[in-house]
Amino acid sequence: MKDTFRHQGLRQQLVNVLKNKGITNNAVLAAVAKIPRHLFMDSSFLDHAYQDKAFPIAADQTISQPYTVAFQSELMQIKPGHKVLEIGTGSGYQTAVLCELGAKVYSIERQNELFKKTSKFLPKLGYRPKKLIFGDGYIGLKTEAPFDSIIVTAGAPFVPRPLLSQLKIGGRLIIPVGDDVQIMTLFIRKGPKEFEQEEFGEFRFVPLLEDKN
Ligand code: SAH
């Protein structure tokens, strides 16, 4: 578990790449500059960790592209103390970003292998999400609702209703919607049954699958 000056330098370059691609939120950029992304990947991918690319992790899943992580995090408009829900813990990298932003993080993963691995790994780096859950993100987390924001980090064929209903009024759901290609979509809850919707172009994610495994 080494983090060297070389890694820090590579992260700074990555931050510059993200800035050039339009990421402006300083807290998000600071999180990318700080978190040792190479430790969230298998060691053979060490040299790739600070390129702006997605990479394979365990259980046929991927660690999202840094730009995607930054873009979604920026849309969440997190303030310290916000209660947030993540669907798709995966490697835990996005979870770590949310922790760095000062959020109280709840995160659900449907693959037991990843759930166990990431549950052990995050505390080793000093990240303590409020709760990591082995379960199905399609149903959200009713016991902890409502949330200031919810982020879905897998491609959803449709928008799961429970996620909308678990937002605070004013709360934000950021979800990539679609089958082969997804449209990044933001829902803002304006009232009990009122939502504002905005779209942000195409992204590619592994699929949001039902049930757990
Ligand atoms: N946030 C992760 C991205 C991982 S890829 C990271 O930064 O590494 C998407 C993840 O969503 C995978 O780990 C996959 O197993 C998980 N996933 C897919 N469908 C799910 C569901 N219904 N509920 C919870 N997690 C799900």
PDB file of C-alpha atoms and ligand atoms in Angstrom:
ATOM      1  CA  MET A   1       0.000   0.000   0.000  1.00  0.00           C
ATOM      2  CA  LYS A   2       2.470   2.578  -1.180  1.00  0.00           C
ATOM      3  CA  ASP A   3       1.695   6.092  -2.278  1.00  0.00           C
ATOM      4  CA  THR A   4       4.776   7.860  -3.618  1.00  0.00           C
ATOM      5  CA  PHE A   5       5.635  11.346  -4.893  1.00  0.00           C
ATOM      6  CA  ARG A   6       5.436   9.863  -8.373  1.00  0.00           C
ATOM      7  CA  HIS A   7       1.840   8.811  -7.761  1.00  0.00           C
ATOM      8  CA  GLN A   8       1.038  12.248  -6.368  1.00  0.00           C
ATOM      9  CA  GLY A   9       2.540  13.864  -9.457  1.00  0.00           C
ATOM     10  CA  LEU A  10       0.485  11.628 -11.733  1.00  0.00           C
ATOM     11  CA  ARG A  11      -2.647  12.553  -9.781  1.00  0.00           C
ATOM     12  CA  GLN A  12      -1.907  16.237 -10.241  1.00  0.00           C
ATOM     13  CA  GLN A  13      -1.671  15.629 -14.000  1.00  0.00           C
ATOM     14  CA  LEU A  14      -4.999  13.795 -13.855  1.00  0.00           C
ATOM     15  CA  VAL A  15      -6.532  16.778 -12.043  1.00  0.00           C
ATOM     16  CA  ASN A  16      -5.337  19.002 -14.899  1.00  0.00           C
ATOM     17  CA  VAL A  17      -6.913  16.643 -17.446  1.00  0.00           C
ATOM     18  CA  LEU A  18     -10.223  16.802 -15.547  1.00  0.00           C
ATOM     19  CA  LYS A  19     -10.039  20.615 -15.380  1.00  0.00           C
ATOM     20  CA  ASN A  20      -9.460  20.723 -19.138  1.00  0.00           C
ATOM     21  CA  LYS A  21     -12.507  18.520 -19.627  1.00  0.00           C
ATOM     22  CA  GLY A  22     -14.631  21.013 -17.705  1.00  0.00           C
ATOM     23  CA  ILE A  23     -14.640  19.907 -14.055  1.00  0.00           C
ATOM     24  CA  THR A  24     -14.618  23.070 -11.901  1.00  0.00           C
ATOM     25  CA  ASN A  25     -15.642  22.014  -8.385  1.00  0.00           C
ATOM     26  CA  ASN A  26     -12.540  22.526  -6.225  1.00  0.00           C
ATOM     27  CA  ALA A  27     -13.567  20.057  -3.530  1.00  0.00           C
ATOM     28  CA  VAL A  28     -14.016  17.354  -6.170  1.00  0.00           C
ATOM     29  CA  LEU A  29     -10.649  18.166  -7.774  1.00  0.00           C
ATOM     30  CA  ALA A  30      -8.985  18.131  -4.333  1.00  0.00           C
ATOM     31  CA  ALA A  31     -10.465  14.678  -3.659  1.00  0.00           C
ATOM     32  CA  VAL A  32      -9.036  13.334  -6.943  1.00  0.00           C
ATOM     33  CA  ALA A  33      -5.667  14.906  -6.079  1.00  0.00           C
ATOM     34  CA  LYS A  34      -5.695  13.213  -2.692  1.00  0.00           C
ATOM     35  CA  ILE A  35      -7.091   9.687  -3.172  1.00  0.00           C
ATOM     36  CA  PRO A  36      -4.542   7.018  -4.194  1.00  0.00           C
ATOM     37  CA  ARG A  37      -6.593   5.548  -7.066  1.00  0.00           C
ATOM     38  CA  HIS A  38      -3.849   3.023  -7.892  1.00  0.00           C
ATOM     39  CA  LEU A  39      -4.580   1.231  -4.623  1.00  0.00           C
ATOM     40  CA  PHE A  40      -8.195   0.610  -5.728  1.00  0.00           C
ATOM     41  CA  MET A  41      -7.011  -1.410  -8.723  1.00  0.00           C
ATOM     42  CA  ASP A  42      -5.121  -4.657  -9.218  1.00  0.00           C
ATOM     43  CA  SER A  43      -1.381  -4.077  -9.080  1.00  0.00           C
ATOM     44  CA  SER A  44      -0.846  -4.972 -12.742  1.00  0.00           C
ATOM     45  CA  PHE A  45      -2.785  -1.836 -13.620  1.00  0.00           C
ATOM     46  CA  LEU A  46      -0.586   0.457 -11.525  1.00  0.00           C
ATOM     47  CA  ASP A  47       0.675   2.429 -14.495  1.00  0.00           C
ATOM     48  CA  HIS A  48      -2.841   2.999 -15.798  1.00  0.00           C
ATOM     49  CA  ALA A  49      -4.327   4.251 -12.551  1.00  0.00           C
ATOM     50  CA  TYR A  50      -3.917   7.924 -13.364  1.00  0.00           C
ATOM     51  CA  GLN A  51      -5.064   7.865 -16.945  1.00  0.00           C
ATOM     52  CA  ASP A  52      -8.592   9.104 -17.405  1.00  0.00           C
ATOM     53  CA  LYS A  53      -9.947   5.628 -18.111  1.00  0.00           C
ATOM     54  CA  ALA A  54     -12.201   2.987 -16.599  1.00  0.00           C
ATOM     55  CA  PHE A  55     -10.510  -0.305 -15.672  1.00  0.00           C
ATOM     56  CA  PRO A  56     -11.527  -3.835 -14.759  1.00  0.00           C
ATOM     57  CA  ILE A  57     -11.766  -4.731 -11.051  1.00  0.00           C
ATOM     58  CA  ALA A  58     -12.964  -8.018  -9.497  1.00  0.00           C
ATOM     59  CA  ALA A  59     -16.212  -9.818 -10.394  1.00  0.00           C
ATOM     60  CA  ASP A  60     -16.269  -8.541 -14.003  1.00  0.00           C
ATOM     61  CA  GLN A  61     -16.902  -4.972 -12.854  1.00  0.00           C
ATOM     62  CA  THR A  62     -15.054  -1.728 -13.514  1.00  0.00           C
ATOM     63  CA  ILE A  63     -13.730   1.227 -11.573  1.00  0.00           C
ATOM     64  CA  SER A  64     -15.397   4.197 -13.272  1.00  0.00           C
ATOM     65  CA  GLN A  65     -13.415   6.649 -15.381  1.00  0.00           C
ATOM     66  CA  PRO A  66     -12.138   9.544 -13.207  1.00  0.00           C
ATOM     67  CA  TYR A  67     -13.940  12.070 -15.397  1.00  0.00           C
ATOM     68  CA  THR A  68     -17.221  10.235 -14.853  1.00  0.00           C
ATOM     69  CA  VAL A  69     -16.649  10.084 -11.089  1.00  0.00           C
ATOM     70  CA  ALA A  70     -15.841  13.804 -11.016  1.00  0.00           C
ATOM     71  CA  PHE A  71     -18.768  14.717 -13.271  1.00  0.00           C
ATOM     72  CA  GLN A  72     -21.317  12.808 -11.195  1.00  0.00           C
ATOM     73  CA  SER A  73     -19.814  14.053  -7.912  1.00  0.00           C
ATOM     74  CA  GLU A  74     -20.014  17.645  -9.124  1.00  0.00           C
ATOM     75  CA  LEU A  75     -23.688  17.229 -10.045  1.00  0.00           C
ATOM     76  CA  MET A  76     -24.463  15.995  -6.521  1.00  0.00           C
ATOM     77  CA  GLN A  77     -23.551  19.438  -5.075  1.00  0.00           C
ATOM     78  CA  ILE A  78     -22.464  17.871  -1.805  1.00  0.00           C
ATOM     79  CA  LYS A  79     -22.058  19.969   1.320  1.00  0.00           C
ATOM     80  CA  PRO A  80     -20.254  18.586   4.384  1.00  0.00           C
ATOM     81  CA  GLY A  81     -22.684  16.567   6.488  1.00  0.00           C
ATOM     82  CA  HIS A  82     -24.983  15.662   3.585  1.00  0.00           C
ATOM     83  CA  LYS A  83     -26.503  12.212   3.773  1.00  0.00           C
ATOM     84  CA  VAL A  84     -25.850  10.459   0.478  1.00  0.00           C
ATOM     85  CA  LEU A  85     -26.603   7.067  -1.037  1.00  0.00           C
ATOM     86  CA  GLU A  86     -24.410   5.380  -3.621  1.00  0.00           C
ATOM     87  CA  ILE A  87     -25.655   2.450  -5.715  1.00  0.00           C
ATOM     88  CA  GLY A  88     -22.723   0.280  -6.853  1.00  0.00           C
ATOM     89  CA  THR A  89     -19.871   0.430  -4.316  1.00  0.00           C
ATOM     90  CA  GLY A  90     -17.547  -1.508  -6.640  1.00  0.00           C
ATOM     91  CA  SER A  91     -13.906  -0.684  -5.864  1.00  0.00           C
ATOM     92  CA  GLY A  92     -14.946   1.993  -3.360  1.00  0.00           C
ATOM     93  CA  TYR A  93     -13.201   4.802  -5.262  1.00  0.00           C
ATOM     94  CA  GLN A  94     -16.363   6.851  -5.733  1.00  0.00           C
ATOM     95  CA  THR A  95     -17.233   6.102  -2.104  1.00  0.00           C
ATOM     96  CA  ALA A  96     -13.874   7.570  -1.058  1.00  0.00           C
ATOM     97  CA  VAL A  97     -14.557  10.708  -3.115  1.00  0.00           C
ATOM     98  CA  LEU A  98     -17.907  11.128  -1.336  1.00  0.00           C
ATOM     99  CA  CYS A  99     -16.171  10.699   2.048  1.00  0.00           C
ATOM    100  CA  GLU A 100     -13.583  13.340   1.076  1.00  0.00           C
ATOM    101  CA  LEU A 101     -16.447  15.716   0.239  1.00  0.00           C
ATOM    102  CA  GLY A 102     -17.607  15.360   3.843  1.00  0.00           C
ATOM    103  CA  ALA A 103     -20.739  13.337   3.128  1.00  0.00           C
ATOM    104  CA  LYS A 104     -22.253  10.695   5.383  1.00  0.00           C
ATOM    105  CA  VAL A 105     -22.099   7.858   2.898  1.00  0.00           C
ATOM    106  CA  TYR A 106     -24.324   4.806   2.542  1.00  0.00           C
ATOM    107  CA  SER A 107     -23.360   2.535  -0.337  1.00  0.00           C
ATOM    108  CA  ILE A 108     -24.969  -0.613  -1.736  1.00  0.00           C
ATOM    109  CA  GLU A 109     -23.204  -3.353  -3.729  1.00  0.00           C
ATOM    110  CA  ARG A 110     -24.885  -6.448  -5.166  1.00  0.00           C
ATOM    111  CA  GLN A 111     -21.722  -8.544  -5.673  1.00  0.00           C
ATOM    112  CA  ASN A 112     -20.747 -10.181  -2.418  1.00  0.00           C
ATOM    113  CA  GLU A 113     -17.108 -10.550  -3.459  1.00  0.00           C
ATOM    114  CA  LEU A 114     -16.741  -6.812  -4.059  1.00  0.00           C
ATOM    115  CA  PHE A 115     -18.797  -5.923  -1.002  1.00  0.00           C
ATOM    116  CA  LYS A 116     -16.459  -7.936   1.235  1.00  0.00           C
ATOM    117  CA  LYS A 117     -13.252  -6.767  -0.413  1.00  0.00           C
ATOM    118  CA  THR A 118     -14.169  -3.073  -0.372  1.00  0.00           C
ATOM    119  CA  SER A 119     -15.591  -3.229   3.181  1.00  0.00           C
ATOM    120  CA  LYS A 120     -12.150  -4.323   4.376  1.00  0.00           C
ATOM    121  CA  PHE A 121     -10.153  -2.030   2.124  1.00  0.00           C
ATOM    122  CA  LEU A 122     -11.725   1.423   2.691  1.00  0.00           C
ATOM    123  CA  PRO A 123     -11.017   1.606   6.456  1.00  0.00           C
ATOM    124  CA  LYS A 124      -7.372   0.717   5.743  1.00  0.00           C
ATOM    125  CA  LEU A 125      -7.135   3.986   3.828  1.00  0.00           C
ATOM    126  CA  GLY A 126      -8.964   5.817   6.611  1.00  0.00           C
ATOM    127  CA  TYR A 127     -12.326   6.034   4.823  1.00  0.00           C
ATOM    128  CA  ARG A 128     -15.307   5.252   7.014  1.00  0.00           C
ATOM    129  CA  PRO A 129     -18.594   5.357   5.167  1.00  0.00           C
ATOM    130  CA  LYS A 130     -21.592   5.283   7.540  1.00  0.00           C
ATOM    131  CA  LYS A 131     -22.649   1.949   6.116  1.00  0.00           C
ATOM    132  CA  LEU A 132     -21.765  -0.434   3.282  1.00  0.00           C
ATOM    133  CA  ILE A 133     -24.630  -2.722   2.380  1.00  0.00           C
ATOM    134  CA  PHE A 134     -24.714  -6.020   0.483  1.00  0.00           C
ATOM    135  CA  GLY A 135     -28.015  -5.730  -1.348  1.00  0.00           C
ATOM    136  CA  ASP A 136     -29.980  -4.609  -4.365  1.00  0.00           C
ATOM    137  CA  GLY A 137     -29.714  -0.930  -5.222  1.00  0.00           C
ATOM    138  CA  TYR A 138     -32.975  -0.997  -7.192  1.00  0.00           C
ATOM    139  CA  ILE A 139     -34.809  -0.793  -3.872  1.00  0.00           C
ATOM    140  CA  GLY A 140     -32.574   1.901  -2.366  1.00  0.00           C
ATOM    141  CA  LEU A 141     -32.286   2.135   1.418  1.00  0.00           C
ATOM    142  CA  LYS A 142     -35.641   3.026   2.909  1.00  0.00           C
ATOM    143  CA  THR A 143     -34.499   2.742   6.538  1.00  0.00           C
ATOM    144  CA  GLU A 144     -32.036   5.628   6.086  1.00  0.00           C
ATOM    145  CA  ALA A 145     -34.085   7.806   3.702  1.00  0.00           C
ATOM    146  CA  PRO A 146     -34.464  10.641   2.889  1.00  0.00           C
ATOM    147  CA  PHE A 147     -31.125  11.512   1.269  1.00  0.00           C
ATOM    148  CA  ASP A 148     -29.658  14.825   0.129  1.00  0.00           C
ATOM    149  CA  SER A 149     -28.418  13.056  -2.971  1.00  0.00           C
ATOM    150  CA  ILE A 150     -28.273   9.629  -4.572  1.00  0.00           C
ATOM    151  CA  ILE A 151     -25.687   8.524  -7.132  1.00  0.00           C
ATOM    152  CA  VAL A 152     -26.074   5.449  -9.315  1.00  0.00           C
ATOM    153  CA  THR A 153     -22.760   4.169 -10.702  1.00  0.00           C
ATOM    154  CA  ALA A 154     -24.118   1.466 -13.023  1.00  0.00           C
ATOM    155  CA  GLY A 155     -26.228   1.819 -16.172  1.00  0.00           C
ATOM    156  CA  ALA A 156     -29.925   1.685 -15.265  1.00  0.00           C
ATOM    157  CA  PRO A 157     -32.371   0.432 -17.943  1.00  0.00           C
ATOM    158  CA  PHE A 158     -35.023   2.564 -16.214  1.00  0.00           C
ATOM    159  CA  VAL A 159     -35.229   4.908 -13.217  1.00  0.00           C
ATOM    160  CA  PRO A 160     -36.068   2.890 -10.091  1.00  0.00           C
ATOM    161  CA  ARG A 161     -39.055   4.577  -8.385  1.00  0.00           C
ATOM    162  CA  PRO A 162     -37.789   3.933  -4.827  1.00  0.00           C
ATOM    163  CA  LEU A 163     -34.712   6.074  -5.501  1.00  0.00           C
ATOM    164  CA  LEU A 164     -36.855   9.075  -6.435  1.00  0.00           C
ATOM    165  CA  SER A 165     -39.049   8.605  -3.382  1.00  0.00           C
ATOM    166  CA  GLN A 166     -36.020   8.395  -1.070  1.00  0.00           C
ATOM    167  CA  LEU A 167     -34.843  11.934  -1.931  1.00  0.00           C
ATOM    168  CA  LYS A 168     -35.361  14.925   0.350  1.00  0.00           C
ATOM    169  CA  ILE A 169     -37.298  17.808  -1.139  1.00  0.00           C
ATOM    170  CA  GLY A 170     -34.514  19.632  -2.980  1.00  0.00           C
ATOM    171  CA  GLY A 171     -32.566  16.367  -3.166  1.00  0.00           C
ATOM    172  CA  ARG A 172     -30.740  15.202  -6.294  1.00  0.00           C
ATOM    173  CA  LEU A 173     -30.577  11.821  -8.046  1.00  0.00           C
ATOM    174  CA  ILE A 174     -27.751  11.380 -10.585  1.00  0.00           C
ATOM    175  CA  ILE A 175     -28.340   8.304 -12.692  1.00  0.00           C
ATOM    176  CA  PRO A 176     -27.076   7.046 -16.069  1.00  0.00           C
ATOM    177  CA  VAL A 177     -30.180   5.761 -17.863  1.00  0.00           C
ATOM    178  CA  GLY A 178     -30.146   3.397 -20.844  1.00  0.00           C
ATOM    179  CA  ASP A 179     -29.155  -0.063 -22.021  1.00  0.00           C
ATOM    180  CA  ASP A 180     -26.019  -0.057 -24.225  1.00  0.00           C
ATOM    181  CA  VAL A 181     -25.310   3.626 -23.857  1.00  0.00           C
ATOM    182  CA  GLN A 182     -26.615   5.727 -20.988  1.00  0.00           C
ATOM    183  CA  ILE A 183     -27.752   9.326 -20.752  1.00  0.00           C
ATOM    184  CA  MET A 184     -26.527  10.937 -17.555  1.00  0.00           C
ATOM    185  CA  THR A 185     -29.704  12.234 -15.962  1.00  0.00           C
ATOM    186  CA  LEU A 186     -30.266  14.520 -12.983  1.00  0.00           C
ATOM    187  CA  PHE A 187     -33.570  14.554 -11.097  1.00  0.00           C
ATOM    188  CA  ILE A 188     -34.208  17.289  -8.538  1.00  0.00           C
ATOM    189  CA  ARG A 189     -37.112  16.714  -6.189  1.00  0.00           C
ATOM    190  CA  LYS A 190     -39.199  19.868  -6.144  1.00  0.00           C
ATOM    191  CA  GLY A 191     -42.156  18.537  -4.144  1.00  0.00           C
ATOM    192  CA  PRO A 192     -43.622  15.239  -2.924  1.00  0.00           C
ATOM    193  CA  LYS A 193     -44.499  14.256  -6.491  1.00  0.00           C
ATOM    194  CA  GLU A 194     -42.690  16.904  -8.525  1.00  0.00           C
ATOM    195  CA  PHE A 195     -39.317  16.350 -10.162  1.00  0.00           C
ATOM    196  CA  GLU A 196     -37.222  18.497 -12.431  1.00  0.00           C
ATOM    197  CA  GLN A 197     -35.163  16.536 -14.944  1.00  0.00           C
ATOM    198  CA  GLU A 198     -32.005  17.472 -16.836  1.00  0.00           C
ATOM    199  CA  GLU A 199     -29.826  15.430 -19.215  1.00  0.00           C
ATOM    200  CA  PHE A 200     -26.045  15.589 -19.648  1.00  0.00           C
ATOM    201  CA  GLY A 201     -25.073  13.452 -22.615  1.00  0.00           C
ATOM    202  CA  GLU A 202     -23.822   9.944 -23.163  1.00  0.00           C
ATOM    203  CA  PHE A 203     -21.777   7.763 -20.823  1.00  0.00           C
ATOM    204  CA  ARG A 204     -21.053   4.029 -20.688  1.00  0.00           C
ATOM    205  CA  PHE A 205     -21.411   1.928 -17.550  1.00  0.00           C
ATOM    206  CA  VAL A 206     -21.645  -1.747 -16.643  1.00  0.00           C
ATOM    207  CA  PRO A 207     -25.331  -2.641 -16.187  1.00  0.00           C
ATOM    208  CA  LEU A 208     -27.363  -2.146 -13.042  1.00  0.00           C
ATOM    209  CA  LEU A 209     -28.538  -5.715 -12.407  1.00  0.00           C
ATOM    210  CA  GLU A 210     -31.466  -6.780 -10.268  1.00  0.00           C
ATOM    211  CA  ASP A 211     -31.155  -8.749  -7.067  1.00  0.00           C
ATOM    212  CA  LYS A 212     -27.835  -9.674  -5.467  1.00  0.00           C
ATOM    213  CA  ASN A 213     -25.140 -12.206  -6.287  1.00  0.00           C
TER     214      ASN A 213
HETATM  215  N1  SAH B   1     -18.582   3.223  -7.930  1.00  0.00           N
HETATM  216  C1  SAH B   1     -17.795   2.127  -8.449  1.00  0.00           C
HETATM  217  C2  SAH B   1     -18.257   1.732  -9.838  1.00  0.00           C
HETATM  218  C3  SAH B   1     -18.300   0.262  -9.973  1.00  0.00           C
HETATM  219  S1  SAH B   1     -19.077  -0.353 -11.431  1.00  0.00           S
HETATM  220  C4  SAH B   1     -16.320   2.446  -8.415  1.00  0.00           C
HETATM  221  O1  SAH B   1     -15.972   3.619  -8.256  1.00  0.00           O
HETATM  222  O2  SAH B   1     -15.507   1.529  -8.492  1.00  0.00           O
HETATM  223  C5  SAH B   1     -20.758  -0.539 -10.902  1.00  0.00           C
HETATM  224  C6  SAH B   1     -20.997  -1.395  -9.692  1.00  0.00           C
HETATM  225  O3  SAH B   1     -22.422  -1.496  -9.503  1.00  0.00           O
HETATM  226  C7  SAH B   1     -20.485  -2.823  -9.792  1.00  0.00           C
HETATM  227  O4  SAH B   1     -19.663  -3.092  -8.684  1.00  0.00           O
HETATM  228  C8  SAH B   1     -21.762  -3.681  -9.761  1.00  0.00           C
HETATM  229  O5  SAH B   1     -21.600  -4.928  -9.123  1.00  0.00           O
HETATM  230  C9  SAH B   1     -22.709  -2.770  -8.994  1.00  0.00           C
HETATM  231  N2  SAH B   1     -24.134  -3.033  -9.199  1.00  0.00           N
HETATM  232  C10 SAH B   1     -24.773  -3.422 -10.332  1.00  0.00           C
HETATM  233  N3  SAH B   1     -26.091  -3.554 -10.115  1.00  0.00           N
HETATM  234  C11 SAH B   1     -26.311  -3.241  -8.802  1.00  0.00           C
HETATM  235  C12 SAH B   1     -27.471  -3.191  -7.958  1.00  0.00           C
HETATM  236  N4  SAH B   1     -28.688  -3.497  -8.396  1.00  0.00           N
HETATM  237  N5  SAH B   1     -27.301  -2.802  -6.676  1.00  0.00           N
HETATM  238  C13 SAH B   1     -26.078  -2.502  -6.180  1.00  0.00           C
HETATM  239  N6  SAH B   1     -24.949  -2.527  -6.923  1.00  0.00           N
HETATM  240  C14 SAH B   1     -25.062  -2.893  -8.225  1.00  0.00           C
END
